Short mmCIF file of C-alpha atoms in Angstrom, two decimals:
data_model
loop_
_atom_site.label_atom_id
_atom_site.label_comp_id
_atom_site.label_asym_id
_atom_site.label_seq_id
_atom_site.Cartn_x
_atom_site.Cartn_y
_atom_site.Cartn_z
CA MET A 3 -28.80 -36.37 -9.40
CA LEU A 4 -26.27 -34.66 -6.84
CA LYS A 5 -24.80 -38.63 -5.61
CA ASN A 6 -24.55 -38.91 -9.69
CA TYR A 7 -22.79 -35.59 -10.06
CA ILE A 8 -20.36 -36.87 -7.25
CA LYS A 9 -19.12 -39.91 -8.40
CA ILE A 10 -18.63 -38.77 -12.05
CA ALA A 11 -15.99 -36.09 -10.51
CA LEU A 12 -13.94 -38.70 -8.21
CA ARG A 13 -14.45 -40.82 -11.42
CA ASN A 14 -12.92 -37.87 -14.27
CA LEU A 15 -10.53 -37.01 -11.29
CA TRP A 16 -8.98 -40.59 -10.74
CA LYS A 17 -8.91 -41.58 -14.65
CA GLN A 18 -7.22 -38.10 -15.62
CA LYS A 19 -4.22 -38.41 -12.59
CA GLY A 20 -2.19 -36.54 -14.48
CA TYR A 21 -4.51 -34.04 -15.98
CA SER A 22 -6.53 -33.00 -13.00
CA LEU A 23 -3.25 -32.87 -10.76
CA ILE A 24 -2.02 -29.91 -13.44
CA ASN A 25 -5.56 -27.96 -12.48
CA ILE A 26 -5.61 -28.47 -8.70
CA LEU A 27 -1.55 -27.50 -8.81
CA GLY A 28 -2.22 -24.25 -10.91
CA LEU A 29 -5.28 -23.13 -8.87
CA ALA A 30 -2.99 -24.48 -5.08
CA ILE A 31 -0.89 -21.76 -6.65
CA GLY A 32 -2.29 -19.32 -7.19
CA MET A 33 -4.76 -19.32 -3.80
CA THR A 34 -1.44 -19.75 -1.93
CA ALA A 35 -0.30 -16.19 -2.96
CA CYS A 36 -3.42 -15.15 -2.24
CA LEU A 37 -3.65 -16.24 0.90
CA LEU A 38 0.19 -14.98 2.06
CA ILE A 39 -0.56 -10.98 0.48
CA LEU A 40 -3.97 -11.71 2.59
CA ALA A 41 -2.10 -12.56 5.49
CA TYR A 42 0.38 -9.07 4.82
CA ILE A 43 -2.60 -6.72 4.21
CA LEU A 44 -5.28 -8.12 7.76
CA ASN A 45 -1.23 -7.32 9.59
CA GLU A 46 -1.18 -4.19 8.36
CA LEU A 47 -4.96 -3.66 8.56
CA SER A 48 -4.77 -4.42 12.59
CA TYR A 49 -2.35 -2.26 13.40
CA ASP A 50 -3.73 -0.67 16.92
CA ARG A 51 -6.55 -1.75 16.59
CA PHE A 52 -6.13 -4.31 20.06
CA TYR A 53 -6.45 -1.51 22.19
CA LYS A 54 -10.19 -1.56 24.07
CA ASP A 55 -12.25 1.23 22.44
CA HIS A 56 -8.97 2.12 19.59
CA GLU A 57 -11.81 3.93 17.81
CA ASP A 58 -11.52 6.39 21.00
CA ILE A 59 -7.68 7.16 21.03
CA TYR A 60 -6.01 9.65 19.53
CA ARG A 61 -3.07 11.61 18.31
CA ILE A 62 -2.14 15.33 18.28
CA ALA A 63 -0.70 16.49 15.46
CA PHE A 64 0.53 20.02 14.46
CA GLU A 65 0.66 21.51 11.02
CA GLY A 66 1.30 25.21 10.24
CA GLU A 67 3.60 28.21 9.12
CA PHE A 68 6.95 29.39 10.73
CA SER A 69 8.82 32.26 8.54
CA GLY A 70 6.75 30.82 4.80
CA ASP A 71 8.06 27.37 5.75
CA PHE A 72 5.62 25.02 6.18
CA PHE A 73 5.61 22.03 8.61
CA ASN A 74 3.47 19.07 9.27
CA VAL A 75 4.53 17.08 11.98
CA ALA A 76 3.65 14.09 14.35
CA VAL A 77 4.82 16.03 17.68
CA SER A 78 3.05 18.93 19.47
CA THR A 79 3.61 20.46 22.22
CA GLY A 80 4.15 18.94 25.13
CA ALA A 81 1.55 21.89 27.40
CA MET A 82 -1.27 20.95 25.46
CA ALA A 83 -1.90 17.67 26.91
CA GLY A 84 -2.87 18.91 30.44
CA PRO A 85 -4.90 22.46 29.96
CA ALA A 86 -6.71 20.27 26.94
CA MET A 87 -8.39 17.46 29.70
CA GLU A 88 -9.66 20.28 31.30
CA GLU A 89 -10.95 22.55 28.78
CA PHE A 90 -12.56 19.73 26.83
CA PRO A 91 -15.20 17.76 28.56
CA GLU A 92 -14.99 15.56 25.27
CA ILE A 93 -11.91 14.21 26.89
CA THR A 94 -11.05 11.57 29.17
CA HIS A 95 -7.17 11.33 29.63
CA ALA A 96 -4.25 12.30 28.29
CA THR A 97 -0.56 11.30 27.98
CA ARG A 98 2.51 12.70 26.44
CA VAL A 99 5.31 10.70 25.12
CA MET A 100 9.08 11.75 24.48
CA PRO A 101 11.75 9.02 23.41
CA ARG A 102 14.93 9.12 24.45
CA THR A 103 17.02 8.40 20.76
CA GLY A 104 19.34 6.20 20.44
CA LYS A 105 21.07 2.62 23.16
CA THR A 106 20.72 3.52 26.75
CA LEU A 107 22.75 1.89 29.26
CA LEU A 108 20.96 -0.59 31.96
CA SER A 109 22.75 -1.65 35.06
CA TYR A 110 21.48 -3.70 37.59
CA GLU A 111 24.43 -5.22 39.94
CA ASP A 112 26.73 -7.01 37.11
CA LYS A 113 24.77 -7.18 34.30
CA SER A 114 25.39 -4.35 32.16
CA ILE A 115 23.02 -4.54 28.70
CA TYR A 116 22.77 -1.00 25.91
CA GLN A 117 18.55 -1.28 24.95
CA GLU A 118 16.69 0.82 22.81
CA ASN A 119 13.23 2.21 22.67
CA ILE A 120 13.19 3.95 26.20
CA TYR A 121 9.82 5.99 26.29
CA TYR A 122 8.59 8.62 28.85
CA VAL A 123 5.65 9.26 29.48
CA ASP A 124 2.89 10.49 31.77
CA SER A 125 1.80 8.49 34.53
CA THR A 126 -1.94 8.45 32.55
CA PHE A 127 -0.25 6.41 29.68
CA PHE A 128 -2.27 2.71 30.55
CA ASP A 129 -5.30 4.82 30.54
CA VAL A 130 -4.52 5.80 27.33
CA PHE A 131 -2.92 2.93 26.37
CA PRO A 132 -4.53 0.07 28.48
CA PHE A 133 -1.53 -2.78 28.63
CA GLN A 134 -1.71 -6.12 30.45
CA PHE A 135 0.25 -5.82 33.88
CA ILE A 136 2.21 -8.74 35.08
CA TYR A 137 2.51 -7.10 38.18
CA GLY A 138 2.38 -3.92 39.42
CA ASN A 139 -1.03 -1.69 38.91
CA PRO A 140 -1.42 0.76 36.39
CA GLU A 141 -2.58 3.86 38.03
CA SER A 142 0.11 4.56 40.12
CA ALA A 143 3.00 2.67 38.35
CA LEU A 144 4.54 6.10 36.88
CA LYS A 145 2.94 8.53 39.38
CA ASP A 146 6.71 8.51 41.18
CA PRO A 147 9.49 10.50 39.89
CA SER A 148 12.49 8.12 38.22
CA SER A 149 9.99 4.82 38.44
CA VAL A 150 9.94 2.33 35.07
CA VAL A 151 7.90 -0.33 33.58
CA LEU A 152 9.33 -3.03 31.95
CA THR A 153 8.28 -5.01 29.15
CA ARG A 154 8.33 -8.86 30.12
CA SER A 155 10.99 -9.30 27.30
CA VAL A 156 13.21 -6.69 29.46
CA ALA A 157 12.59 -7.84 32.71
CA ASP A 158 13.70 -11.32 31.70
CA LYS A 159 17.24 -9.94 30.67
CA TYR A 160 17.37 -8.44 34.57
CA PHE A 161 15.84 -10.31 36.39
CA PRO A 162 14.82 -13.52 35.36
CA GLU A 163 11.67 -15.95 36.89
CA THR A 164 11.43 -13.38 39.53
CA ASN A 165 9.65 -10.25 41.16
CA PRO A 166 10.91 -7.95 40.08
CA LEU A 167 8.58 -4.93 41.42
CA GLY A 168 10.84 -2.50 43.18
CA LYS A 169 14.54 -3.57 42.19
CA THR A 170 16.50 -1.42 41.13
CA LEU A 171 17.71 -0.33 37.63
CA ARG A 172 20.87 2.48 36.89
CA ILE A 173 20.51 4.09 33.78
CA ASN A 174 23.36 5.43 32.13
CA ASN A 175 25.53 5.16 35.27
CA GLU A 176 23.35 8.27 36.11
CA ARG A 177 20.70 7.59 37.98
CA ASN A 178 18.61 4.76 39.08
CA PHE A 179 15.35 3.42 39.04
CA LYS A 180 12.85 1.95 40.91
CA VAL A 181 10.75 -1.49 39.17
CA THR A 182 7.11 -0.52 39.51
CA GLY A 183 5.84 -2.16 37.08
CA ILE A 184 5.47 -5.30 34.54
CA ILE A 185 3.60 -5.49 31.61
CA GLU A 186 3.59 -7.18 28.16
CA ASP A 187 5.13 -7.42 25.35
CA VAL A 188 4.03 -4.61 22.55
CA PRO A 189 2.31 -6.33 20.02
CA ALA A 190 4.39 -6.27 16.73
CA ASN A 191 1.25 -4.22 14.89
CA SER A 192 1.77 -0.98 17.42
CA HIS A 193 3.06 2.41 15.30
CA PHE A 194 4.73 2.60 17.68
CA GLN A 195 7.55 0.59 20.01
CA PHE A 196 8.90 0.31 24.07
CA SER A 197 10.81 -2.05 26.17
CA ILE A 198 10.94 0.57 28.88
CA LEU A 199 8.69 3.20 30.34
CA GLY A 200 10.04 5.76 32.90
CA SER A 201 8.20 8.52 34.06
CA PHE A 202 8.79 11.46 33.33
CA TYR A 203 7.78 13.00 36.04
CA SER A 204 11.54 12.19 36.34
CA PHE A 205 12.69 15.33 34.52
CA GLU A 206 11.00 17.94 37.03
CA ARG A 207 13.11 20.21 38.74
CA ASN A 208 11.79 22.81 41.40
CA GLY A 209 7.99 21.55 40.36
CA ARG A 210 8.48 21.86 36.29
CA ASN A 211 9.12 19.83 33.73
CA PRO A 212 11.67 21.78 30.74
CA TYR A 213 9.75 20.15 28.47
CA GLU A 214 6.31 22.22 29.15
CA ASP A 215 6.64 24.63 26.44
CA TRP A 216 3.99 26.21 24.32
CA GLY A 217 6.32 26.97 22.01
CA SER A 218 8.62 23.71 21.23
CA LEU A 219 6.89 21.02 19.21
CA ASN A 220 8.86 17.90 20.71
CA GLN A 221 6.23 15.31 22.04
CA TYR A 222 3.27 12.98 21.27
CA THR A 223 0.08 13.60 23.08
CA TYR A 224 -3.04 11.08 22.81
CA ILE A 225 -5.77 11.73 24.47
CA ARG A 226 -8.78 9.55 24.75
CA THR A 227 -12.27 10.96 23.98
CA ILE A 228 -16.05 10.18 25.16
CA PRO A 229 -17.33 6.68 23.08
CA GLY A 230 -19.52 9.01 20.40
CA THR A 231 -17.05 12.18 20.03
CA ASP A 232 -17.24 13.38 16.64
CA PRO A 233 -12.80 14.47 16.39
CA GLU A 234 -14.07 16.88 13.00
CA LYS A 235 -16.37 18.57 16.17
CA LEU A 236 -13.21 18.33 18.71
CA THR A 237 -10.68 19.74 15.94
CA GLU A 238 -12.73 22.98 15.46
CA LYS A 239 -12.24 23.90 18.72
CA PHE A 240 -8.50 24.01 18.84
CA PRO A 241 -8.38 27.04 17.25
CA ASP A 242 -10.10 29.30 19.42
CA PHE A 243 -7.57 27.14 22.45
CA LEU A 244 -4.40 27.87 21.27
CA LEU A 245 -5.52 31.87 20.76
CA ARG A 246 -5.60 31.88 24.46
CA HIS A 247 -2.55 29.30 25.41
CA ILE A 248 -0.04 30.66 22.28
CA SER A 249 -1.00 33.64 20.90
CA PHE A 250 2.24 35.12 21.37
CA LEU A 251 3.83 33.42 18.95
CA SER A 252 2.25 34.89 16.17
CA GLN A 253 3.43 37.98 17.23
CA THR A 254 6.93 37.42 18.53
CA ASP A 255 8.41 33.98 16.26
CA ASN A 256 5.51 34.65 13.42
CA ILE A 257 5.11 30.98 14.12
CA LYS A 258 1.27 29.92 13.19
CA PHE A 259 -0.63 26.67 14.94
CA ARG A 260 -2.59 24.26 14.03
CA ALA A 261 -3.80 21.21 15.24
CA TYR A 262 -6.00 18.33 14.71
CA LEU A 263 -6.30 14.38 15.38
CA GLN A 264 -5.31 11.29 14.05
CA PRO A 265 -6.88 8.35 15.06
CA VAL A 266 -4.73 5.72 16.47
CA SER A 267 -5.72 3.26 14.38
CA GLY A 268 -4.88 5.40 11.18
CA ILE A 269 -1.53 6.18 12.05
CA HIS A 270 0.12 3.45 10.24
CA LEU A 271 -1.20 3.30 7.30
CA TYR A 272 -2.63 6.87 6.24
CA SER A 273 0.30 9.32 7.97
CA ASN A 274 3.73 9.78 6.67
CA LEU A 275 4.13 13.31 9.28
CA MET A 276 8.11 14.64 9.64
CA ALA A 277 9.06 13.20 13.08
CA GLU A 278 7.42 10.05 12.68
CA LEU A 279 7.68 7.41 15.89
CA SER A 280 8.87 5.06 13.35
CA PRO A 281 8.51 4.39 9.65
CA ASN A 282 4.47 4.03 8.53
CA SER A 283 3.35 2.24 5.81
CA ASP A 284 0.68 3.12 3.50
CA ILE A 285 -2.82 2.41 2.25
CA ASN A 286 -2.21 2.05 -1.40
CA TYR A 287 0.18 -0.17 -0.48
CA ILE A 288 -3.04 -2.35 0.69
CA TYR A 289 -4.87 -1.14 -2.63
CA ILE A 290 -1.88 -2.88 -5.19
CA PHE A 291 -1.51 -6.21 -3.10
CA GLY A 292 -4.73 -6.49 -3.35
CA SER A 293 -4.73 -5.49 -6.94
CA VAL A 294 -2.19 -8.08 -7.42
CA ALA A 295 -3.23 -11.04 -5.21
CA VAL A 296 -6.96 -10.69 -7.55
CA ILE A 297 -4.42 -11.10 -10.54
CA ILE A 298 -2.55 -13.97 -10.01
CA LEU A 299 -5.90 -15.48 -8.78
CA VAL A 300 -7.29 -14.33 -11.91
CA LEU A 301 -4.42 -16.10 -14.10
CA ALA A 302 -5.53 -19.66 -11.82
CA CYS A 303 -8.86 -19.38 -13.47
CA ILE A 304 -7.77 -18.62 -16.93
CA ASN A 305 -4.92 -21.39 -16.69
CA PHE A 306 -7.76 -24.13 -15.71
CA MET A 307 -10.19 -22.51 -18.45
CA ASN A 308 -7.37 -22.73 -21.40
CA LEU A 309 -6.44 -26.30 -20.03
CA THR A 310 -10.19 -27.77 -19.80
CA THR A 311 -11.96 -26.57 -22.90
CA ALA A 312 -8.44 -27.85 -24.25
CA LYS A 313 -9.40 -31.70 -22.79
CA SER A 314 -13.24 -31.12 -23.78
CA VAL A 315 -13.40 -33.83 -26.35
CA ARG A 316 -13.04 -36.23 -23.88
CA ARG A 317 -16.25 -35.24 -22.41
CA ALA A 318 -18.34 -34.61 -25.05
CA ARG A 319 -19.76 -37.94 -25.32
CA GLU A 320 -20.93 -37.93 -21.88
CA VAL A 321 -22.42 -34.50 -22.47
CA GLY A 322 -24.12 -36.17 -26.15
CA ILE A 323 -25.67 -38.84 -23.43
CA ARG A 324 -27.31 -36.59 -21.11
CA LYS A 325 -28.40 -34.52 -23.80
CA VAL A 326 -30.71 -37.14 -25.26
CA ALA A 327 -31.61 -38.70 -21.35
CA GLY A 328 -33.14 -35.02 -21.15
CA ALA A 329 -30.34 -32.98 -19.50
CA ARG A 330 -31.08 -29.60 -20.11
CA LYS A 331 -28.57 -26.65 -20.74
CA PRO A 332 -28.84 -24.99 -17.66
CA THR A 333 -28.69 -29.08 -15.26
CA LEU A 334 -25.43 -29.20 -17.54
CA ILE A 335 -23.71 -26.04 -16.79
CA ALA A 336 -25.12 -26.46 -13.20
CA GLN A 337 -22.75 -29.61 -12.90
CA PHE A 338 -19.63 -28.58 -14.48
CA ILE A 339 -19.35 -25.61 -12.58
CA GLY A 340 -20.27 -27.73 -9.09
CA GLU A 341 -17.07 -29.74 -10.30
CA THR A 342 -14.96 -27.06 -10.95
CA VAL A 343 -16.14 -25.24 -7.00
CA MET A 344 -15.04 -29.03 -5.72
CA LEU A 345 -11.87 -28.96 -7.03
CA SER A 346 -11.10 -25.63 -6.17
CA LEU A 347 -11.76 -26.91 -2.78
CA ILE A 348 -8.98 -28.62 -2.81
CA ALA A 349 -6.84 -26.42 -4.27
CA MET A 350 -7.88 -24.52 -1.37
CA LEU A 351 -6.87 -27.19 1.65
CA LEU A 352 -3.42 -27.50 -0.18
CA ALA A 353 -3.15 -24.08 -0.45
CA LEU A 354 -3.49 -23.94 3.43
CA GLY A 355 -0.60 -26.21 3.69
CA LEU A 356 1.68 -24.80 0.82
CA ALA A 357 1.14 -21.64 2.67
CA GLU A 358 2.39 -23.32 5.62
CA VAL A 359 5.37 -24.54 4.51
CA THR A 360 6.25 -20.79 2.54
CA MET A 361 5.47 -18.69 4.86
CA PRO A 362 8.86 -18.58 6.28
CA LEU A 363 10.28 -17.51 2.68
CA PHE A 364 7.52 -15.37 3.49
CA ASN A 365 8.03 -13.53 6.25
CA HIS A 366 11.83 -12.41 5.12
CA LEU A 367 11.09 -11.11 2.55
CA THR A 368 8.43 -8.88 4.31
CA ASN A 369 10.81 -9.20 7.46
CA LEU A 370 7.47 -9.95 9.34
CA ASP A 371 6.92 -12.27 11.43
CA LEU A 372 3.63 -13.52 10.24
CA SER A 373 1.57 -16.84 10.77
CA LEU A 374 -1.99 -18.71 8.86
CA GLY A 375 -2.75 -17.63 12.84
CA SER A 376 -2.86 -13.88 11.20
CA LEU A 377 -6.06 -15.54 9.52
CA ALA A 378 -7.59 -16.21 12.70
CA GLY A 379 -11.12 -14.69 13.44
CA TRP A 380 -14.78 -15.68 11.52
CA GLN A 381 -15.17 -13.28 9.35
CA ILE A 382 -11.61 -16.02 7.74
CA PRO A 383 -13.87 -18.98 6.47
CA LEU A 384 -16.37 -16.83 4.65
CA ILE A 385 -13.17 -15.26 3.23
CA LEU A 386 -12.12 -19.11 2.35
CA LEU A 387 -14.73 -19.85 1.60
CA GLY A 388 -15.62 -16.31 -1.05
CA MET A 389 -12.01 -17.76 -3.01
CA VAL A 390 -13.22 -21.50 -3.34
CA ILE A 391 -17.03 -19.75 -4.81
CA PHE A 392 -14.97 -17.24 -6.75
CA VAL A 393 -12.85 -19.50 -7.99
CA GLY A 394 -14.76 -22.59 -8.72
CA ILE A 395 -17.37 -20.19 -10.64
CA PHE A 396 -15.01 -18.03 -12.58
CA ALA A 397 -12.66 -20.85 -13.47
CA GLY A 398 -15.93 -22.85 -14.44
CA SER A 399 -17.93 -20.49 -16.50
CA TYR A 400 -16.69 -20.88 -19.61
CA PRO A 401 -15.57 -24.55 -19.52
CA ALA A 402 -19.12 -24.87 -18.59
CA PHE A 403 -21.30 -23.23 -21.42
CA TYR A 404 -18.84 -24.52 -24.06
CA LEU A 405 -19.28 -27.88 -22.77
CA SER A 406 -22.81 -28.10 -22.17
CA ALA A 407 -23.14 -26.14 -26.18
CA PHE A 408 -22.19 -29.41 -27.93
CA GLN A 409 -24.53 -30.69 -30.27
CA PRO A 410 -25.77 -34.03 -28.84
CA VAL A 411 -25.43 -36.27 -32.48
CA LYS A 412 -22.09 -35.00 -33.01
CA ALA A 413 -20.83 -35.25 -29.64
CA ILE A 414 -21.74 -39.28 -29.53
CA LYS A 415 -20.65 -40.19 -33.17
CA GLY A 416 -17.14 -37.93 -32.17
CA ASP A 417 -17.67 -35.70 -34.87
CA LEU A 418 -17.65 -32.08 -32.84
CA TYR A 419 -17.26 -28.73 -35.01
CA LYS A 420 -14.02 -27.18 -35.98
CA GLY A 421 -15.96 -23.83 -35.48
CA LYS A 422 -13.06 -20.54 -34.62
CA LYS A 423 -15.49 -19.09 -32.25
CA GLY A 424 -14.58 -21.41 -29.32
CA SER A 425 -10.77 -21.31 -30.78
CA VAL A 426 -10.72 -16.92 -30.51
CA LEU A 427 -11.65 -17.05 -26.71
CA ARG A 428 -8.74 -19.55 -26.12
CA ASN A 429 -5.94 -17.15 -27.68
CA THR A 430 -7.31 -14.51 -26.38
CA LEU A 431 -6.75 -15.81 -22.86
CA VAL A 432 -3.85 -17.11 -23.71
CA VAL A 433 -1.98 -13.40 -24.88
CA ILE A 434 -3.86 -11.91 -22.15
CA GLN A 435 -2.72 -14.41 -19.59
CA PHE A 436 0.41 -14.19 -20.85
CA MET A 437 0.81 -10.49 -21.10
CA ILE A 438 -0.64 -10.27 -17.18
CA SER A 439 2.49 -12.55 -16.27
CA ILE A 440 4.79 -10.44 -18.66
CA ILE A 441 4.13 -6.45 -16.96
CA LEU A 442 4.00 -8.31 -13.25
CA LEU A 443 7.29 -9.50 -14.10
CA ILE A 444 8.69 -6.40 -15.26
CA SER A 445 7.25 -4.74 -12.04
CA THR A 446 8.60 -6.96 -10.34
CA PHE A 447 12.27 -6.11 -12.11
CA PHE A 448 11.98 -2.98 -11.08
CA VAL A 449 10.74 -3.00 -8.23
CA TYR A 450 13.58 -5.36 -7.11
CA TYR A 451 16.55 -2.94 -8.50
CA GLN A 452 14.91 0.14 -7.30
CA MET A 453 15.35 -1.57 -3.44
CA ASN A 454 18.83 -2.27 -4.72
CA TYR A 455 18.95 1.45 -5.80
CA LEU A 456 17.68 2.77 -2.29
CA LYS A 457 19.51 0.38 -0.03
CA SER A 458 23.34 1.20 -1.71
CA LYS A 459 22.34 5.34 -2.67
CA LYS A 460 25.28 7.29 -1.24
CA LEU A 461 24.74 8.73 2.21
CA GLY A 462 26.65 12.20 1.45
CA TYR A 463 29.69 10.12 3.14
CA ASP A 464 31.16 7.17 3.27
CA GLU A 465 30.00 5.25 6.03
CA GLU A 466 31.97 2.49 5.30
CA ASN A 467 35.52 1.79 8.14
CA VAL A 468 32.71 4.39 10.61
CA LEU A 469 32.29 2.40 14.53
CA VAL A 470 29.62 4.67 16.75
CA LEU A 471 31.06 3.95 20.55
CA PRO A 472 28.77 5.47 22.98
CA VAL A 473 30.07 7.04 25.88
CA ARG A 474 27.24 7.09 29.15
CA GLY A 475 27.78 7.77 32.57
CA GLU A 476 28.70 11.17 34.05
CA ASN A 477 31.53 13.35 33.71
CA GLN A 478 31.14 12.56 29.94
CA LEU A 479 33.41 15.07 28.11
CA GLU A 480 36.36 14.52 30.56
CA ARG A 481 36.22 10.22 29.85
CA TYR A 482 35.64 11.70 25.80
CA ARG A 483 38.90 13.35 25.95
CA ALA A 484 41.13 10.27 27.37
CA MET A 485 39.35 8.24 25.70
CA LYS A 486 39.82 10.67 22.34
CA ASP A 487 44.01 11.00 22.60
CA GLU A 488 43.63 7.13 23.66
CA LEU A 489 42.14 5.93 20.33
CA ARG A 490 43.80 8.72 18.14
CA SER A 491 47.63 7.01 19.01
CA LEU A 492 46.17 3.71 17.93
CA PRO A 493 47.54 3.31 14.21
CA GLU A 494 44.26 1.97 13.06
CA ILE A 495 42.51 4.78 13.49
CA LYS A 496 42.39 8.11 11.25
CA SER A 497 40.34 10.70 13.01
CA VAL A 498 38.19 10.92 16.06
CA ALA A 499 34.85 12.87 17.08
CA SER A 500 32.09 13.51 18.86
CA SER A 501 28.34 14.23 18.81
CA LEU A 502 25.63 14.17 20.49
CA ASN A 503 23.63 11.95 17.76
CA VAL A 504 24.35 9.76 15.60
CA PRO A 505 24.11 11.12 11.83
CA SER A 506 20.97 10.71 10.61
CA THR A 507 18.86 10.47 14.83
CA GLY A 508 17.68 12.90 16.26
CA LEU A 509 18.22 15.98 14.46
CA ASP A 510 16.48 18.66 16.26
CA GLY A 511 14.66 22.12 14.30
CA SER A 512 15.17 25.17 16.10
CA GLY A 513 14.46 28.44 15.05
CA TYR A 514 17.88 30.42 13.85
CA SER A 515 18.24 34.52 12.87
CA PRO A 516 20.90 34.38 10.98
CA GLU A 517 22.84 37.86 10.37
CA GLY A 518 19.89 40.51 8.37
CA VAL A 519 17.62 38.53 9.01
CA PRO A 520 14.45 40.01 11.29
CA GLU A 521 13.81 38.61 14.43
CA ASP A 522 10.57 36.68 14.60
CA SER A 523 11.00 35.50 10.66
CA PRO A 524 13.47 33.16 12.06
CA TRP A 525 14.94 29.81 9.97
CA ILE A 526 14.49 26.04 10.94
CA ILE A 527 18.06 24.24 10.71
CA TYR A 528 18.37 20.98 12.06
CA THR A 529 20.94 20.44 13.90
CA ILE A 530 23.71 18.47 15.06
CA TYR A 531 26.29 19.19 18.00
CA GLY A 532 30.17 18.02 17.31
CA ASP A 533 33.61 18.64 18.73
CA PHE A 534 35.86 19.86 15.13
CA ASP A 535 36.89 16.98 14.28
CA PHE A 536 33.49 16.25 13.01
CA ILE A 537 34.02 16.65 9.61
CA ASP A 538 36.86 14.66 9.20
#
């Protein structure tokens, strides 16, 4: 019987080519949209899970109150890492990360390139984040001051096809750094992206690092714990720890701190704090896009139901003859659902091809670099098979019950009933299909215009015709003064000013005590340092 069912199904497909093509394409397009959204969701869920034992890696974040102002920040006090590792046996390694804002000029011989994403880290960085080394030793790569580790792409810029260990790079025409390691590029699904790692000890003066200040929240602290450590129980020990080390701040500056742990694999989707290393996503987006994928698949299934039931009269005599020959209703239902599952399988194969073709457009839309390879893994075949079975059963259920209910005599005579029972359900499905489609179109319209609004929103200053020229190297102030005079003499230039940071980047929040405000209740003010022409 199974062989007969397959033969009948293929014969019907071939006999009604146009109808079959429309049905398969409808399902395939819905499945294609689901595959693209699935690739996006899996990519979002994969962030920072490529580290070995990623579940044991945490970031220490701080929240608290400063003169009545509440804050919740991704940075922590730089002095905390060492004592925390010494006092808490659950912590096996700790490291600090301090990104350098803006672009940095890197020079080697006659080659100079501006480079972004330079981080200064502790020598224990690779104990917490075990990146793969191409050259060098992770245990000693960052122990010496003025040592740097390059990613593969940066190493290829300066030292193509050579081993760069021991070579010297000059940073901002100020200091020389020795290359002590080359690692693979940071995967795109990481919440931080760096191109160069510099030794944190480069800042030491007289045996002390100026960034080891208990009262400043200016660094990112990551820890690796013993497997099986309960982060909540470890967090419960932090209040006493902070009380021993920074209780003076609550007395002199009216500051209250509370430290807590964030799983590194949850930062991208669950963290939206001040001073994040990079903009994160949100778990709500996963729910929204997942819901959209399901809705699109349901629309494709409803479309299939309506087309199938509309063409049901062509299968009426077949149903009547099978019933006369002794076929029971459950057998007919199984036959028609089986046909739909087969169509669903064909549609899935077509959808995989369509997804491969449309993936570049989807990547342009999302500004990501996804591929069907991101769907690799032992779970994916099960997900795809589950999608095929779900579509087959859901889309084929109503047509199967509808066809199997035909009365044998009337079906054979072609005198089917003309009641309203079937038409009401079909009309309801059509209304639901159009309603959901209109809701999706309206939502897309609003999202499109909202994004345009965000892109065109006034920033508070006119960014047109404003250029940024970085000044690097020694004697920056003297060089800037000379350059400013030269630039102001050009008729095309209206005004010239300088600042330590480009507006909106690298803001430094410090405590200030205005006149009339008690010194133990300072205000947090975010500051850009610029010259007297900056406002112009």
